[in-house]
Amino acid sequence: MGFKDLHLFNHALLASQAWRLLTVPNSLCARVMKAKYFPVGNLIDAFTRDASPCWRGIEHGLELLKKGTIWRIGNGQSVNIWRDNWIPTGNLKLSVSLSRSRLRGVSDLIARDIHAWNEECIRSICIPPDAEEILKIPLPQSDIPDQIAWHFETSGRFSVRSAYRLALQNHCNELSKGQISNSPDGGRPPLGTNLEFQSSVKGARFCLKLATDSLAVQQNRARRLPNQLPTCQICGSEPEDGYHAVMNCTRARALRTAMKDHWEVRAKLLLLWCRAWHHRNNIIFNHGNCPVSASITVLTGAISAPTPALEPDRLLKGKESADIPKPPSDCARSAPRPCWSRPKPGWLKLNVDASFISSSGQGAWGAIIRNHEGQPVGSAWAGGIKAPNAETMESIAVREGIRSMRQLLCRPVIIECDCQHLIKELTCTSPSRAAIFPLLADIAELLKGLPDYELLKIPRLANMAAHDLAAFARIGVSSGLRTGSVPESLRLDPVEPCNEFCCN
């Protein structure tokens, strides 16, 4: 099944029972438990000394559940600024306070008149990294209650798989010693922070195994195989764990000493450890004919080799870099754009797209309305919007696209977007717990005012006109609204030939 620690797996299963009590409070079991163990307050704050074995098991699962739950902000009245999990980074809480403050609820940080964050107030009490993350959290334009969700799933719904991974990560953190973090949010940078090391998938996997003490060193082999000794087979001086294999063993020391004449060793430890592990395996399992001098050549060559730059034409949609091979530029320019499919007669079609740059956290959106003949009815765009990710920016694009051109949507409309998760959440009948839940509530409210509508997910290449308009808003003019036309520099997708269905 893929589970290596049944104790942690049982912990995750108990957390699932606590999640059900938390999200289905009207069930018979939840009402009985609440009446007996936490008649005042909620499950998260429940604490009982003398309880049944059943409730003690739920409390054990609740410990894990508290580390992974997060509040999705609606009106902010149910969330405590300093105690609850509501920041979607790091340990999910605010790090520290810059000054003493009497503010308690997240609702105190929201400007009610404009339905936006009070930036001045937030920056006065929060450190800059936390303030930036708070300002990226989307807020609804209506008064809706806060929603609790599971942080480690995109859908916001609890899963035993992600809970097990969280329990395993916590277990590994408890076993690690002497590790600190300089990050304000308590997080740690990824293992492959060296530019030379990021392209090596094999090296990244090695460092992950080294950090989690899951390398096939003699100490780990001795736990599983009865005939194995934990002593190092190369030097025989002490039991071989991960630290000994890459730092204390004689061959690892020789490599580290030899490399001191060529670079600053402390700055390139990841590469050095990976090569030391290669030497260890070569001696034990091969002929051991790999000299230290050969490793010096390999390591110095890896550092001096230029890092492949990302070509501009490989940036897809202005959101993330794509690893899909692209055809030559002359072929790409000559490839025709897909035809725009006509809606039914009497219907309109609204194409919406977003442009997002993850490095800066800035995005833009564009929306175009066309009738069944392909003629533009209106267009709107805006830029300079902060968002945590591309999915949130896509949700903002749909909301603002409908809102800005609501006066033009006097007929049934087909709304097309290329974000599959957004369309799935909008068409789902159960309440959403995703990070875009406030935006989904606003979109659902706007859709109620339309005569009729359909939501469709289309391929990215079939939505290029809206994408070009979003890029226009991000690079050029920040915002605009036109009736009956689009910007002159925008090239609309060709309209598919008229058939018998659309003409009659």
Coordinates of C-alpha atoms in Angstrom, one line a residue:
M1 CA 0.0 0.0 0.0
G2 CA 3.0 2.3 0.2
F3 CA 2.8 2.9 4.0
K4 CA 6.1 2.3 5.8
D5 CA 5.0 3.1 9.4
L6 CA 1.8 1.6 10.6
H7 CA 1.8 3.7 13.8
L8 CA 1.8 6.9 11.7
F9 CA -0.8 5.4 9.4
N10 CA -3.1 4.8 12.4
H11 CA -2.5 8.4 13.5
A12 CA -3.7 9.6 10.1
L13 CA -6.8 7.4 10.3
L14 CA -7.7 8.8 13.7
A15 CA -7.2 12.3 12.3
S16 CA -9.8 11.4 9.6
Q17 CA -12.3 10.6 12.3
A18 CA -11.7 14.0 14.0
W19 CA -12.1 15.7 10.6
R20 CA -15.5 14.1 10.1
L21 CA -16.6 15.4 13.5
L22 CA -15.3 18.9 12.6
T23 CA -16.9 19.1 9.1
V24 CA -20.2 17.2 9.8
P25 CA -21.3 18.8 13.1
N26 CA -24.9 17.8 12.6
S27 CA -24.3 14.0 12.6
L28 CA -25.5 12.0 15.5
C29 CA -21.9 11.0 16.6
A30 CA -20.8 14.6 16.5
R31 CA -23.7 15.9 18.5
V32 CA -23.2 13.2 21.2
M33 CA -19.5 13.9 21.4
K34 CA -20.1 17.6 21.6
A35 CA -22.7 17.3 24.4
K36 CA -20.3 15.2 26.5
Y37 CA -16.8 16.5 25.9
F38 CA -17.0 20.1 24.5
P39 CA -20.5 21.6 25.1
V40 CA -19.0 25.1 24.9
G41 CA -16.6 25.9 22.1
N42 CA -15.6 23.8 19.1
L43 CA -13.7 20.6 18.5
I44 CA -10.3 22.3 17.9
D45 CA -10.4 23.8 21.5
A46 CA -11.7 20.6 23.2
F47 CA -9.7 19.3 26.1
T48 CA -10.8 16.5 28.5
R49 CA -8.8 14.7 31.2
D50 CA -11.1 11.8 32.1
A51 CA -12.5 10.4 28.8
S52 CA -13.3 7.1 27.2
P53 CA -10.8 5.2 25.0
C54 CA -12.8 6.2 22.0
W55 CA -12.5 9.9 22.7
R56 CA -8.8 9.6 23.6
G57 CA -8.2 8.1 20.2
I58 CA -10.0 11.0 18.6
E59 CA -7.9 13.5 20.7
H60 CA -4.7 11.7 19.4
G61 CA -5.8 12.2 15.8
L62 CA -6.9 15.8 16.6
E63 CA -3.2 16.6 17.5
L64 CA -2.2 15.8 13.9
L65 CA -5.4 17.5 12.5
K66 CA -4.5 20.8 14.2
K67 CA -1.2 20.9 12.4
G68 CA -2.8 20.7 8.9
T69 CA -6.1 22.6 9.2
I70 CA -6.3 26.2 7.9
W71 CA -9.0 28.8 7.9
R72 CA -10.2 30.2 4.6
I73 CA -11.0 33.8 5.2
G74 CA -14.6 35.0 4.6
N75 CA -15.6 37.8 7.0
G76 CA -12.8 37.0 9.4
Q77 CA -15.0 36.9 12.5
S78 CA -14.2 33.3 13.4
V79 CA -10.4 33.5 13.1
N80 CA -8.0 34.7 15.8
I81 CA -5.0 36.5 14.4
W82 CA -2.4 35.1 16.7
R83 CA -3.7 31.7 17.6
D84 CA -5.4 30.1 14.5
N85 CA -3.9 28.7 11.3
W86 CA -4.7 31.1 8.5
I87 CA -1.5 32.1 6.7
P88 CA -0.9 29.6 3.8
T89 CA 2.9 29.4 4.2
G90 CA 5.3 28.1 6.8
N91 CA 3.7 26.9 10.0
L92 CA 0.4 28.5 9.0
K93 CA 0.5 31.1 11.8
L94 CA 1.9 34.6 12.1
S95 CA 5.5 34.6 13.1
V96 CA 5.8 37.5 15.5
S97 CA 4.3 40.9 16.1
L98 CA 6.1 44.1 15.4
S99 CA 4.3 46.0 18.1
R100 CA 1.8 45.4 20.9
S101 CA -1.7 45.3 19.5
R102 CA -5.2 44.8 20.9
L103 CA -6.5 43.4 17.6
R104 CA -7.7 39.8 18.0
G105 CA -9.9 38.8 15.1
V106 CA -8.9 38.8 11.4
S107 CA -12.0 40.9 10.8
D108 CA -10.1 43.8 12.4
L109 CA -7.6 43.7 9.6
I110 CA -10.3 44.1 6.8
A111 CA -11.6 47.4 5.5
R112 CA -15.3 46.6 5.4
D113 CA -16.3 49.5 3.2
I114 CA -14.1 48.4 0.3
H115 CA -13.9 44.6 1.1
A116 CA -10.1 44.7 1.0
W117 CA -7.2 44.3 3.5
N118 CA -6.3 47.3 5.6
E119 CA -2.7 47.4 4.3
E120 CA -1.5 50.1 6.7
C121 CA -2.8 48.2 9.8
I122 CA -1.3 44.9 8.6
R123 CA 2.2 46.3 7.9
S124 CA 2.2 48.0 11.3
I125 CA 1.8 44.8 13.3
C126 CA 3.3 42.1 11.0
I127 CA 6.8 41.5 9.8
P128 CA 7.2 42.1 6.0
P129 CA 7.1 38.4 4.9
D130 CA 3.9 37.8 6.8
A131 CA 2.3 41.0 5.6
E132 CA 3.0 40.2 1.9
E133 CA 1.4 36.8 2.3
I134 CA -1.7 38.2 4.0
L135 CA -2.2 40.8 1.3
K136 CA -2.2 38.0 -1.3
I137 CA -5.1 36.2 0.4
P138 CA -8.2 36.8 -1.7
L139 CA -11.2 38.3 0.1
P140 CA -14.9 37.9 -0.9
Q141 CA -17.0 40.9 -1.9
S142 CA -19.9 39.7 0.3
D143 CA -20.3 38.8 4.0
I144 CA -19.8 35.0 4.1
P145 CA -18.6 33.0 7.1
D146 CA -15.0 31.7 7.3
Q147 CA -14.4 28.1 6.2
I148 CA -12.0 25.6 7.7
A149 CA -10.0 23.4 5.3
W150 CA -7.2 21.0 5.0
H151 CA -4.0 22.8 3.9
F152 CA -2.2 19.9 2.3
E153 CA -4.7 19.2 -0.5
T154 CA -5.6 21.5 -3.3
S155 CA -9.3 20.8 -2.9
G156 CA -9.1 21.7 0.8
R157 CA -10.6 18.3 1.8
F158 CA -8.9 15.9 4.2
S159 CA -7.1 12.8 2.8
V160 CA -5.4 10.1 4.8
R161 CA -2.5 10.1 2.3
S162 CA -1.6 13.7 2.9
A163 CA -2.1 13.3 6.7
Y164 CA 0.3 10.4 6.7
R165 CA 2.9 12.5 4.9
L166 CA 2.4 15.2 7.4
A167 CA 2.9 12.8 10.3
L168 CA 6.0 11.3 8.7
Q169 CA 7.4 14.8 8.2
N170 CA 6.8 15.7 11.8
H171 CA 8.4 12.5 12.9
C172 CA 11.5 13.1 10.8
N173 CA 11.7 16.7 12.2
E174 CA 11.6 15.3 15.7
L175 CA 14.5 12.9 15.0
S176 CA 16.7 15.6 13.4
K177 CA 19.0 17.4 15.7
G178 CA 20.8 20.7 15.6
Q179 CA 18.9 22.1 12.6
I180 CA 17.8 25.8 12.6
S181 CA 16.1 28.0 10.1
N182 CA 16.7 31.7 9.3
S183 CA 13.4 32.0 7.4
P184 CA 10.9 34.3 9.1
D185 CA 8.1 31.9 8.5
G186 CA 10.0 28.9 10.0
G187 CA 10.2 27.2 6.6
R188 CA 13.3 25.7 5.1
P189 CA 14.6 26.3 1.5
P190 CA 14.5 23.3 -0.9
L191 CA 17.5 21.0 -0.9
G192 CA 18.5 22.0 -4.5
T193 CA 19.1 25.7 -3.9
N194 CA 22.4 25.6 -5.8
L195 CA 21.9 26.5 -9.5
E196 CA 24.3 23.7 -10.4
F197 CA 22.3 21.2 -8.4
Q198 CA 18.8 22.0 -9.5
S199 CA 19.0 20.2 -12.8
S200 CA 20.1 16.9 -11.2
V201 CA 17.0 14.9 -10.3
K202 CA 19.2 12.1 -9.1
G203 CA 21.2 14.4 -6.8
A204 CA 18.0 15.9 -5.4
R205 CA 16.7 12.4 -4.6
F206 CA 20.0 11.6 -2.9
C207 CA 19.8 14.7 -0.7
L208 CA 16.2 13.9 0.3
K209 CA 17.2 10.4 1.4
L210 CA 20.2 11.7 3.3
A211 CA 18.0 14.3 5.1
T212 CA 15.4 11.6 6.0
D213 CA 18.0 9.0 7.1
S214 CA 16.8 6.5 4.4
L215 CA 20.0 5.9 2.5
A216 CA 21.1 2.3 2.2
V217 CA 24.0 2.7 4.8
Q218 CA 25.1 -0.2 6.9
Q219 CA 23.3 0.9 10.0
N220 CA 20.0 0.8 8.1
R221 CA 20.8 -2.4 6.4
A222 CA 21.6 -4.1 9.8
R223 CA 18.1 -3.2 11.1
R224 CA 16.5 -5.1 8.2
L225 CA 19.0 -7.9 7.4
P226 CA 20.1 -10.2 10.3
N227 CA 23.5 -11.1 8.8
Q228 CA 24.6 -7.5 8.2
L229 CA 26.9 -5.5 10.6
P230 CA 26.4 -1.8 11.1
T231 CA 30.2 -1.1 10.8
C232 CA 31.5 0.8 7.8
Q233 CA 32.9 -1.6 5.2
I234 CA 35.5 0.9 4.0
C235 CA 37.2 2.2 7.2
G236 CA 35.7 -0.1 9.9
S237 CA 36.1 2.6 12.5
E238 CA 32.5 3.2 13.5
P239 CA 28.9 2.4 12.5
E240 CA 28.0 3.8 9.1
D241 CA 25.2 6.2 9.1
G242 CA 24.5 9.0 6.6
Y243 CA 26.8 11.5 8.3
H244 CA 29.7 9.0 8.4
A245 CA 29.3 8.0 4.7
V246 CA 29.5 11.6 3.4
M247 CA 31.7 13.3 6.0
N248 CA 33.7 11.0 8.4
C249 CA 34.7 8.1 6.2
T250 CA 38.3 8.1 5.0
R251 CA 37.4 8.4 1.3
A252 CA 35.0 11.2 2.0
R253 CA 37.6 13.1 4.0
A254 CA 40.2 12.6 1.2
L255 CA 37.7 14.1 -1.4
R256 CA 36.9 17.0 0.8
T257 CA 40.6 17.8 1.5
A258 CA 41.4 17.6 -2.2
M259 CA 38.6 19.9 -3.2
K260 CA 39.7 22.7 -0.8
D261 CA 42.3 23.7 -3.3
H262 CA 39.6 24.3 -6.0
W263 CA 36.6 25.9 -4.3
E264 CA 35.0 26.9 -1.1
V265 CA 33.8 23.6 0.2
R266 CA 31.1 24.8 2.6
A267 CA 29.3 26.5 -0.3
K268 CA 29.2 23.3 -2.4
L269 CA 28.4 20.6 0.2
L270 CA 25.5 19.1 -1.7
L271 CA 27.6 18.3 -4.7
L272 CA 30.5 17.1 -2.5
W273 CA 28.2 14.7 -0.5
C274 CA 26.7 13.3 -3.7
R275 CA 30.2 12.5 -5.1
A276 CA 31.3 11.0 -1.8
W277 CA 28.3 8.7 -1.9
H278 CA 29.4 7.7 -5.4
H279 CA 32.9 6.8 -4.2
R280 CA 31.4 4.8 -1.4
N281 CA 29.2 2.7 -3.7
N282 CA 32.1 2.3 -6.2
I283 CA 34.4 0.8 -3.5
I284 CA 31.7 -1.5 -2.0
F285 CA 29.8 -2.8 -5.1
N286 CA 32.2 -2.2 -8.0
H287 CA 36.0 -2.5 -8.5
G288 CA 36.8 0.6 -6.5
N289 CA 38.9 2.0 -9.4
C290 CA 37.5 5.6 -9.2
P291 CA 40.3 7.9 -8.0
V292 CA 39.8 11.1 -6.2
S293 CA 41.5 13.0 -9.0
A294 CA 38.7 11.9 -11.4
S295 CA 36.1 13.3 -9.0
I296 CA 38.0 16.7 -8.9
T297 CA 37.6 16.9 -12.7
V298 CA 33.9 16.0 -12.5
L299 CA 33.1 18.5 -9.8
T300 CA 35.0 21.4 -11.2
G301 CA 33.4 20.7 -14.6
A302 CA 29.9 20.7 -13.0
I303 CA 30.5 24.1 -11.5
S304 CA 32.1 25.7 -14.6
A305 CA 29.4 24.4 -16.9
P306 CA 26.9 27.2 -17.7
T307 CA 23.4 26.9 -16.4
P308 CA 21.0 26.5 -19.3
A309 CA 18.9 29.7 -19.6
L310 CA 15.2 29.6 -20.1
E311 CA 14.4 30.9 -23.6
P312 CA 11.7 33.5 -23.8
D313 CA 9.6 31.5 -26.2
R314 CA 9.4 28.7 -23.6
L315 CA 7.3 30.8 -21.2
L316 CA 3.8 29.4 -21.5
K317 CA 1.0 31.8 -20.7
G318 CA 3.2 34.0 -18.6
K319 CA 2.5 31.8 -15.6
E320 CA 5.1 29.1 -15.2
S321 CA 7.9 27.7 -17.4
A322 CA 7.0 24.7 -19.5
D323 CA 9.4 21.7 -19.9
I324 CA 7.6 20.5 -23.1
P325 CA 9.9 20.7 -26.1
K326 CA 8.8 23.5 -28.5
P327 CA 9.1 23.4 -32.3
P328 CA 11.5 25.7 -34.0
S329 CA 10.6 29.4 -33.9
D330 CA 9.8 29.6 -37.7
C331 CA 7.5 26.6 -37.4
A332 CA 5.8 28.1 -34.4
R333 CA 5.1 31.4 -36.1
S334 CA 3.7 29.7 -39.1
A335 CA 1.4 27.4 -37.1
P336 CA -2.3 28.7 -37.4
R337 CA -4.2 29.6 -34.3
P338 CA -7.2 27.4 -33.5
C339 CA -10.6 28.6 -34.7
W340 CA -12.9 30.2 -32.2
S341 CA -16.0 28.0 -31.9
R342 CA -19.3 29.8 -32.3
P343 CA -22.0 29.7 -29.6
K344 CA -25.6 28.9 -30.4
P345 CA -27.6 31.7 -32.0
G346 CA -28.9 34.2 -29.4
W347 CA -26.0 33.3 -27.1
L348 CA -22.9 35.1 -26.2
K349 CA -19.4 33.7 -25.4
L350 CA -17.2 35.2 -22.7
N351 CA -13.5 34.1 -22.9
V352 CA -11.5 34.8 -19.8
D353 CA -7.8 34.3 -19.0
A354 CA -5.1 35.5 -16.6
S355 CA -1.4 36.2 -16.8
F356 CA 0.7 35.6 -13.7
I357 CA 4.4 35.9 -12.8
S358 CA 5.2 33.8 -9.8
S359 CA 8.5 35.5 -9.1
S360 CA 6.9 38.9 -8.5
G361 CA 3.4 37.7 -7.4
Q362 CA 1.8 40.2 -9.9
G363 CA -0.9 39.3 -12.3
A364 CA -3.4 40.6 -14.8
W365 CA -6.6 39.4 -16.5
G366 CA -8.4 39.9 -19.7
A367 CA -12.0 39.1 -20.9
I368 CA -13.6 39.3 -24.3
I369 CA -17.3 38.9 -25.2
R370 CA -18.3 37.8 -28.8
N371 CA -21.6 37.0 -30.3
H372 CA -22.4 33.9 -32.5
E373 CA -21.1 35.7 -35.6
G374 CA -17.7 36.2 -34.0
Q375 CA -18.1 40.0 -33.6
P376 CA -16.7 41.5 -30.4
V377 CA -19.4 42.8 -28.0
G378 CA -17.0 44.1 -25.4
S379 CA -13.6 43.7 -23.8
A380 CA -12.1 44.5 -20.4
W381 CA -8.8 44.1 -18.8
A382 CA -6.8 45.0 -15.6
G383 CA -3.3 44.5 -14.2
G384 CA -1.2 45.1 -11.1
I385 CA -3.1 42.6 -9.0
K386 CA -1.4 40.6 -6.2
A387 CA -2.1 36.9 -6.0
P388 CA -0.4 33.9 -4.4
N389 CA -0.6 31.6 -7.4
A390 CA -1.9 31.3 -11.0
E391 CA -5.1 29.5 -9.9
T392 CA -6.1 32.4 -7.7
M393 CA -5.4 34.8 -10.5
E394 CA -7.6 32.7 -12.9
S395 CA -10.4 32.9 -10.4
I396 CA -10.0 36.7 -10.1
A397 CA -10.1 36.9 -13.9
V398 CA -13.5 35.1 -14.1
R399 CA -15.0 37.2 -11.2
E400 CA -13.8 40.5 -12.6
G401 CA -14.6 39.6 -16.2
I402 CA -18.2 38.9 -15.3
R403 CA -18.5 41.9 -13.0
S404 CA -17.0 44.5 -15.3
M405 CA -19.1 43.5 -18.3
R406 CA -22.3 42.6 -16.5
Q407 CA -24.2 45.3 -18.4
L408 CA -23.4 43.6 -21.7
L409 CA -24.4 40.1 -20.5
C410 CA -28.1 40.6 -21.2
R411 CA -28.4 37.2 -23.1
P412 CA -27.4 33.7 -22.2
V413 CA -23.7 33.3 -22.1
I414 CA -21.0 30.6 -22.4
I415 CA -18.1 31.3 -20.0
E416 CA -14.9 29.6 -21.2
C417 CA -11.7 29.3 -19.1
D418 CA -8.6 27.1 -19.3
C419 CA -8.3 26.4 -15.6
Q420 CA -9.7 22.9 -15.0
H421 CA -9.7 23.1 -11.2
L422 CA -11.7 26.3 -11.2
I423 CA -14.4 24.9 -13.5
K424 CA -14.5 21.8 -11.4
E425 CA -15.0 23.7 -8.2
L426 CA -17.7 26.0 -9.8
T427 CA -19.7 23.0 -11.1
C428 CA -19.3 21.0 -7.8
T429 CA -22.5 20.7 -5.7
S430 CA -20.7 20.3 -2.4
P431 CA -19.3 23.3 -0.5
S432 CA -15.8 24.2 -1.6
R433 CA -12.9 24.3 0.8
A434 CA -10.2 25.3 -1.7
A435 CA -8.0 28.3 -1.3
I436 CA -10.1 30.1 -3.9
F437 CA -13.3 29.6 -1.9
P438 CA -14.0 33.4 -1.3
L439 CA -13.7 34.0 -5.1
L440 CA -16.0 31.0 -5.9
A441 CA -18.7 32.5 -3.6
D442 CA -18.5 35.8 -5.5
I443 CA -18.6 34.1 -8.9
A444 CA -21.6 32.0 -7.8
E445 CA -23.4 35.2 -6.7
L446 CA -22.7 36.9 -10.0
L447 CA -23.9 33.9 -12.0
K448 CA -27.3 34.1 -10.3
G449 CA -27.9 37.5 -12.1
L450 CA -27.4 36.1 -15.6
P451 CA -30.3 34.9 -17.7
D452 CA -28.6 31.6 -18.4
Y453 CA -25.0 30.4 -18.5
E454 CA -22.7 27.4 -19.2
L455 CA -19.2 26.9 -17.8
L456 CA -16.7 25.2 -20.1
K457 CA -13.0 24.3 -19.8
I458 CA -11.1 24.8 -23.0
P459 CA -7.5 24.1 -24.1
R460 CA -5.0 26.9 -23.6
L461 CA -4.4 27.4 -27.3
A462 CA -8.1 27.9 -27.9
N463 CA -8.1 30.8 -25.4
M464 CA -5.2 32.8 -26.9
A465 CA -7.2 36.0 -27.5
A466 CA -8.1 36.4 -23.9
H467 CA -4.5 35.5 -22.9
D468 CA -3.1 38.2 -25.2
L469 CA -5.4 40.7 -23.7
A470 CA -4.2 39.7 -20.2
A471 CA -0.6 40.0 -21.3
F472 CA -1.5 43.4 -22.7
A473 CA -2.8 44.5 -19.3
R474 CA 0.3 43.2 -17.5
I475 CA 2.9 44.8 -19.8
G476 CA 1.1 47.8 -21.2
V477 CA -2.1 49.5 -20.2
S478 CA -3.1 48.5 -16.7
S479 CA -6.9 48.6 -17.0
G480 CA -9.6 49.4 -19.5
L481 CA -13.1 48.7 -20.8
R482 CA -14.4 48.9 -24.3
T483 CA -17.9 48.3 -25.8
G484 CA -18.1 46.7 -29.2
S485 CA -14.4 46.5 -29.8
V486 CA -11.0 45.3 -28.5
P487 CA -7.6 47.1 -28.4
E488 CA -6.2 47.7 -31.8
S489 CA -3.0 45.7 -31.1
L490 CA -5.1 42.6 -30.2
R491 CA -5.5 39.9 -32.8
L492 CA -8.7 37.8 -32.4
D493 CA -8.8 34.1 -33.1
P494 CA -10.3 33.2 -36.5
V495 CA -14.0 32.2 -36.4
E496 CA -14.9 28.7 -37.4
P497 CA -16.9 28.3 -40.6
C498 CA -20.6 28.7 -40.2
N499 CA -22.5 25.5 -40.4
E500 CA -26.2 24.6 -40.7
F501 CA -26.7 24.5 -36.9
C502 CA -25.3 28.0 -36.1
C503 CA -27.0 29.7 -39.1
N504 CA -30.5 28.4 -38.4

